[in-house]
């Protein structure tokens, strides 16, 4: 989802606090993008997996490792990532074994499943997998829901 | 004229002038960065012709191997010595790139030269490429 993708880009993002593109790029080494930060891959072959930042190549690319997801160590463009709040304590450029140990120690995979980013991704996947009957059911539920809201609003308007 | 869509490949090409009788001919080795084998061979002869009195007609390629990345997950700083033709003459340059592989760095170099100096690939010669330690880089 487009809203999901640009975590930390322009606009106020309720979960991650106020950040914008400019502040993120200024604080490249300070706040969000740093060694050990957990990222969610939005685009590409490995979309949907999470990975840990191991090192930075330059302003646009990161060396990333995801032993907990079966992701090989590789260079990824920042554009394809969404940065999460979770962080793991590792040294810059450390080996995959070290990353794996740190990730399991802090149980990052489960912590990530509790973030709203992960939940939104899940719901998006579920929505894409809906069959025709499911979509019908969704539509019926939505109209019933909206009807309730609208009638409540109308009652409030009449009384005021 | 080289045409690049993806990353370049590194080829090590060994060639020599054809032996007429049983005389020993000198053997020359070059490292060429090219998008594919055929262009690599072509560039090999182009450079060899400039440096030695050998032409493709009078020579043979003994070996051509594609060099693979030594450590694709280790980020390195590369110093590249380039020679290129600008609109008004030929210049030497030293440029640094940070990348994971030699081929990646050289590809970046070509793109960079095109962007900053409008240099087309046919007018760029990669003279030397070396891994530089972070402490020794010109730009920190």
Short mmCIF file of C-alpha atoms in Angstrom, two decimals:
data_model
loop_
_atom_site.label_atom_id
_atom_site.label_comp_id
_atom_site.label_asym_id
_atom_site.label_seq_id
_atom_site.Cartn_x
_atom_site.Cartn_y
_atom_site.Cartn_z
CA UNK A 1 0.00 0.00 0.00
CA UNK A 2 1.24 3.42 -0.81
CA UNK A 3 0.54 4.71 2.69
CA UNK A 4 2.43 1.82 4.15
CA UNK A 5 5.43 2.27 1.96
CA UNK A 6 6.76 5.65 2.87
CA UNK A 7 7.28 5.18 6.54
CA UNK A 8 8.99 8.26 7.78
CA UNK A 9 8.42 10.26 4.65
CA UNK A 10 6.44 13.45 4.38
CA UNK A 11 3.47 13.76 6.64
CA UNK A 12 2.68 12.76 10.15
CA UNK A 13 2.83 9.09 10.77
CA UNK A 14 1.03 8.21 13.93
CA UNK A 15 3.02 5.20 14.93
CA UNK A 16 6.51 6.39 14.21
CA UNK A 17 6.11 9.96 15.28
CA UNK A 18 6.73 12.96 13.11
CA UNK A 19 9.42 12.50 10.56
CA UNK A 20 9.79 13.75 7.05
CA UNK A 21 12.05 12.99 4.10
CA UNK A 22 14.35 15.89 4.78
CA UNK A 23 14.95 15.06 8.39
CA UNK A 24 15.52 11.44 7.58
CA UNK A 25 18.13 12.12 5.00
CA UNK A 26 19.89 14.63 7.23
CA UNK A 27 19.93 12.16 10.05
CA UNK A 28 21.12 9.32 7.92
CA UNK A 29 23.58 8.08 10.46
CA UNK A 30 21.76 9.20 13.58
CA UNK A 31 18.22 8.15 13.95
CA UNK A 32 16.45 5.69 11.80
CA UNK A 33 18.82 4.25 9.28
CA UNK A 34 21.61 2.65 11.23
CA UNK A 35 23.38 -0.61 11.73
CA UNK A 36 21.08 -3.11 13.35
CA UNK A 37 17.87 -1.41 12.29
CA UNK A 38 15.15 -3.77 11.17
CA UNK A 39 13.68 -3.01 7.78
CA UNK A 40 10.74 -4.31 5.89
CA UNK A 41 11.24 -4.96 2.19
CA UNK A 42 8.39 -3.50 0.22
CA UNK A 43 9.45 -4.06 -3.37
CA UNK A 44 11.34 -6.56 -5.41
CA UNK A 45 11.82 -10.29 -5.29
CA UNK A 46 12.05 -10.36 -1.52
CA UNK A 47 9.02 -8.21 -0.84
CA UNK A 48 7.38 -8.96 2.47
CA UNK A 49 10.51 -10.08 4.26
CA UNK A 50 12.29 -8.26 7.01
CA UNK A 51 15.99 -7.67 7.21
CA UNK A 52 18.60 -6.09 9.40
CA UNK A 53 20.88 -3.32 8.21
CA UNK A 54 24.46 -4.48 8.42
CA UNK A 55 26.31 -1.71 6.65
CA UNK A 56 25.82 1.22 4.32
CA UNK A 57 27.22 1.33 0.81
CA UNK A 58 26.24 4.89 0.03
CA UNK A 59 23.31 7.28 0.33
CA UNK A 60 20.96 5.02 -1.51
CA UNK A 61 22.07 1.49 -0.84
CA UNK A 62 22.38 -0.70 2.23
CA UNK A 63 23.99 -3.99 2.92
CA UNK A 64 21.28 -6.03 4.48
CA UNK A 65 20.95 -9.48 6.01
CA UNK A 66 17.88 -11.51 6.96
CA UNK A 67 18.90 -14.91 8.29
CA UNK A 68 15.59 -15.19 10.16
CA UNK A 69 13.67 -14.98 6.87
CA UNK A 70 16.03 -16.90 4.69
CA UNK A 71 17.18 -13.71 3.04
CA UNK A 72 20.74 -13.84 1.79
CA UNK A 73 23.09 -11.03 2.62
CA UNK A 74 22.81 -8.50 -0.15
CA UNK A 75 22.81 -4.88 -1.19
CA UNK A 76 19.37 -3.32 -1.39
CA UNK A 77 18.23 0.11 -2.42
CA UNK A 78 16.68 2.31 0.27
CA UNK A 79 13.78 2.86 -2.05
CA UNK A 80 12.71 -0.74 -1.66
CA UNK A 81 12.72 -0.64 2.10
CA UNK A 82 10.48 0.59 4.83
CA UNK A 83 12.29 1.28 8.07
CA UNK A 84 10.82 0.04 11.31
CA UNK A 85 11.31 1.14 14.87
CA UNK A 86 12.88 -2.10 15.91
CA UNK A 87 16.59 -2.38 16.33
CA UNK A 88 19.07 -5.11 17.01
CA UNK A 89 22.44 -4.64 18.61
CA UNK A 90 25.14 -5.64 16.15
CA UNK A 91 28.47 -4.32 15.02
CA UNK A 92 28.88 -2.84 11.57
CA UNK A 93 29.62 -5.45 8.95
CA UNK A 94 29.39 -8.39 11.30
CA UNK A 95 28.91 -11.90 9.98
CA UNK A 96 25.59 -13.55 9.28
CA UNK A 97 25.96 -15.85 12.29
CA UNK A 98 26.26 -12.89 14.60
CA UNK A 99 23.21 -11.29 13.03
CA UNK A 100 21.25 -14.49 13.40
CA UNK A 101 22.20 -14.82 17.08
CA UNK A 102 21.23 -11.23 17.82
CA UNK A 103 17.92 -11.56 16.01
CA UNK A 104 16.90 -14.69 17.87
CA UNK A 105 18.08 -13.27 21.16
CA UNK A 106 15.87 -10.22 20.85
CA UNK A 107 13.07 -12.19 19.20
CA UNK A 108 12.79 -9.54 16.55
CA UNK A 109 10.68 -11.63 14.23
CA UNK A 110 7.84 -11.84 16.74
CA UNK A 111 8.18 -8.22 17.79
CA UNK A 112 7.83 -7.26 14.18
CA UNK A 113 4.61 -9.25 13.81
CA UNK A 114 3.11 -7.02 16.48
CA UNK A 115 3.86 -3.79 14.66
CA UNK A 116 1.12 -2.15 12.68
CA UNK A 117 3.30 -2.28 9.58
CA UNK A 118 3.24 -6.03 9.67
CA UNK A 119 -0.45 -6.18 10.43
CA UNK A 120 -1.29 -3.87 7.55
CA UNK A 121 0.80 -5.97 5.22
CA UNK A 122 -1.05 -9.07 6.41
CA UNK A 123 -4.46 -7.52 5.87
CA UNK A 124 -3.41 -6.35 2.43
CA UNK A 125 -2.36 -9.85 1.52
CA UNK A 126 -5.63 -11.23 2.87
CA UNK A 127 -7.61 -8.72 0.83
CA UNK A 128 -5.77 -9.62 -2.34
CA UNK A 129 -6.57 -13.27 -1.74
CA UNK A 130 -10.31 -12.74 -1.41
CA UNK A 131 -12.55 -14.71 -3.71
CA UNK A 132 -15.61 -13.27 -5.36
CA UNK A 133 -17.93 -14.46 -2.63
CA UNK A 134 -15.62 -13.04 0.00
CA UNK A 135 -15.64 -9.68 -1.75
CA UNK A 136 -19.44 -9.81 -1.78
CA UNK A 137 -19.49 -10.53 1.91
CA UNK A 138 -17.06 -7.66 2.47
CA UNK A 139 -19.26 -5.30 0.49
CA UNK A 140 -22.39 -6.32 2.44
CA UNK A 141 -20.58 -5.88 5.74
CA UNK A 142 -19.27 -2.48 4.67
CA UNK A 143 -22.67 -1.15 3.61
CA UNK A 144 -24.25 -2.37 6.86
CA UNK A 145 -21.45 -0.72 8.83
CA UNK A 146 -21.67 2.56 6.92
CA UNK A 147 -25.43 2.58 7.13
CA UNK A 148 -25.25 2.36 10.92
CA UNK A 149 -22.77 5.22 11.06
CA UNK A 150 -24.76 7.41 8.71
CA UNK A 151 -28.03 6.86 10.55
CA UNK A 152 -26.36 7.71 13.85
CA UNK A 153 -24.94 10.90 12.32
CA UNK A 154 -28.34 11.82 10.91
CA UNK A 155 -29.95 11.35 14.31
CA UNK A 156 -27.34 13.62 15.87
CA UNK A 157 -27.91 16.26 13.19
CA UNK A 158 -31.67 16.15 13.70
CA UNK A 159 -31.36 16.51 17.46
CA UNK A 160 -28.98 19.46 17.21
CA UNK B 1 31.01 1.91 -28.73
CA UNK B 2 29.86 0.04 -25.71
CA UNK B 3 26.29 -0.26 -24.70
CA UNK B 4 25.37 -0.93 -21.14
CA UNK B 5 22.07 -1.90 -19.67
CA UNK B 6 23.11 -3.92 -16.67
CA UNK B 7 26.32 -4.18 -14.76
CA UNK B 8 29.54 -4.70 -16.62
CA UNK B 9 31.47 -7.91 -16.34
CA UNK B 10 35.14 -8.28 -15.72
CA UNK B 11 37.08 -10.39 -18.19
CA UNK B 12 40.66 -11.47 -18.08
CA UNK B 13 41.84 -11.88 -21.64
CA UNK B 14 45.11 -13.37 -22.67
CA UNK B 15 46.30 -13.09 -26.23
CA UNK B 16 49.38 -13.12 -28.36
CA UNK B 17 50.49 -12.45 -31.88
CA UNK B 18 50.37 -15.48 -34.13
CA UNK B 19 53.56 -17.48 -34.28
CA UNK B 20 54.86 -17.75 -37.80
CA UNK B 21 57.22 -20.67 -37.41
CA UNK B 22 58.18 -22.04 -34.06
CA UNK B 23 59.23 -18.71 -32.59
CA UNK B 24 58.10 -17.85 -29.13
CA UNK B 25 55.66 -15.00 -29.17
CA UNK B 26 55.10 -12.71 -26.20
CA UNK B 27 51.84 -13.27 -24.40
CA UNK B 28 49.78 -10.34 -23.19
CA UNK B 29 47.13 -10.27 -20.52
CA UNK B 30 44.50 -7.60 -19.97
CA UNK B 31 41.62 -7.01 -17.64
CA UNK B 32 38.67 -5.67 -19.55
CA UNK B 33 35.34 -4.44 -18.22
CA UNK B 34 32.63 -5.06 -20.79
CA UNK B 35 28.94 -5.94 -20.98
CA UNK B 36 29.64 -9.22 -22.73
CA UNK B 37 32.34 -11.48 -24.13
CA UNK B 38 32.28 -10.15 -27.64
CA UNK B 39 32.73 -6.56 -26.65
CA UNK B 40 35.46 -7.66 -24.27
CA UNK B 41 37.40 -9.31 -27.07
CA UNK B 42 36.94 -6.29 -29.22
CA UNK B 43 38.25 -3.96 -26.57
CA UNK B 44 41.13 -6.26 -25.92
CA UNK B 45 42.30 -5.94 -29.52
CA UNK B 46 41.62 -2.23 -29.48
CA UNK B 47 43.97 -1.71 -26.54
CA UNK B 48 46.53 -4.22 -27.64
CA UNK B 49 46.75 -2.58 -31.02
CA UNK B 50 47.43 0.76 -29.36
CA UNK B 51 50.13 -0.64 -27.13
CA UNK B 52 51.83 -3.27 -29.23
CA UNK B 53 52.22 -4.05 -32.88
CA UNK B 54 49.51 -6.71 -32.95
CA UNK B 55 46.23 -6.76 -34.73
CA UNK B 56 43.32 -9.12 -34.49
CA UNK B 57 44.21 -10.55 -37.89
CA UNK B 58 47.70 -11.32 -36.75
CA UNK B 59 46.84 -12.48 -33.30
CA UNK B 60 44.88 -14.97 -31.32
CA UNK B 61 43.16 -14.97 -27.98
CA UNK B 62 44.44 -17.75 -25.83
CA UNK B 63 42.09 -17.45 -22.96
CA UNK B 64 39.15 -15.40 -21.90
CA UNK B 65 37.66 -15.91 -18.49
CA UNK B 66 34.98 -13.99 -16.69
CA UNK B 67 36.19 -12.95 -13.29
CA UNK B 68 33.72 -13.41 -10.50
CA UNK B 69 33.31 -11.19 -7.48
CA UNK B 70 35.72 -11.92 -4.70
CA UNK B 71 33.49 -10.89 -1.85
CA UNK B 72 30.07 -9.70 -2.96
CA UNK B 73 28.89 -9.02 0.56
CA UNK B 74 31.79 -6.90 1.66
CA UNK B 75 31.63 -3.20 0.95
CA UNK B 76 34.85 -1.78 -0.43
CA UNK B 77 36.18 1.54 -1.58
CA UNK B 78 37.57 1.43 -5.09
CA UNK B 79 40.03 3.87 -6.59
CA UNK B 80 39.78 3.95 -10.37
CA UNK B 81 42.31 5.58 -12.65
CA UNK B 82 40.56 6.69 -15.81
CA UNK B 83 41.68 8.26 -19.02
CA UNK B 84 38.99 9.88 -21.13
CA UNK B 85 38.63 12.08 -24.17
CA UNK B 86 36.77 15.28 -23.64
CA UNK B 87 35.69 17.58 -26.42
CA UNK B 88 39.01 19.36 -26.29
CA UNK B 89 41.58 16.77 -25.37
CA UNK B 90 42.46 13.74 -23.33
CA UNK B 91 42.66 13.75 -19.54
CA UNK B 92 43.60 11.46 -16.71
CA UNK B 93 41.47 11.17 -13.64
CA UNK B 94 41.38 9.40 -10.37
CA UNK B 95 37.92 8.61 -9.08
CA UNK B 96 36.66 6.79 -6.05
CA UNK B 97 33.57 4.69 -5.69
CA UNK B 98 32.13 2.75 -2.86
CA UNK B 99 30.64 -0.54 -3.90
CA UNK B 100 30.48 -4.20 -3.25
CA UNK B 101 32.32 -5.38 -6.37
CA UNK B 102 34.87 -4.17 -8.91
CA UNK B 103 32.34 -4.47 -11.72
CA UNK B 104 29.83 -2.44 -9.72
CA UNK B 105 32.37 0.28 -9.11
CA UNK B 106 33.44 0.40 -12.76
CA UNK B 107 29.82 0.51 -13.90
CA UNK B 108 29.27 3.40 -11.50
CA UNK B 109 32.34 5.07 -12.95
CA UNK B 110 31.05 4.90 -16.50
CA UNK B 111 27.69 6.26 -15.45
CA UNK B 112 29.35 8.97 -13.43
CA UNK B 113 31.67 10.02 -16.25
CA UNK B 114 28.74 10.20 -18.61
CA UNK B 115 26.79 12.31 -16.16
CA UNK B 116 29.50 14.65 -14.99
CA UNK B 117 31.65 14.96 -18.07
CA UNK B 118 29.41 13.81 -20.89
CA UNK B 119 32.03 11.20 -21.65
CA UNK B 120 30.77 8.34 -23.78
CA UNK B 121 31.95 4.83 -23.01
CA UNK B 122 34.01 4.56 -26.16
CA UNK B 123 36.14 7.45 -25.02
CA UNK B 124 36.78 6.11 -21.53
CA UNK B 125 39.69 3.87 -20.68
CA UNK B 126 39.94 2.24 -17.31
CA UNK B 127 43.62 2.22 -16.60
CA UNK B 128 43.66 0.74 -13.17
CA UNK B 129 41.29 -0.19 -10.40
CA UNK B 130 42.34 -0.86 -6.85
CA UNK B 131 40.69 -1.41 -3.54
CA UNK B 132 41.48 1.44 -1.23
CA UNK B 133 41.30 1.33 2.52
CA UNK B 134 38.80 3.70 4.03
CA UNK B 135 41.56 5.65 5.72
CA UNK B 136 43.34 6.22 2.43
CA UNK B 137 40.42 7.51 0.39
CA UNK B 138 40.61 11.02 -0.98
CA UNK B 139 37.04 11.84 -0.08
CA UNK B 140 36.15 10.61 3.41
#
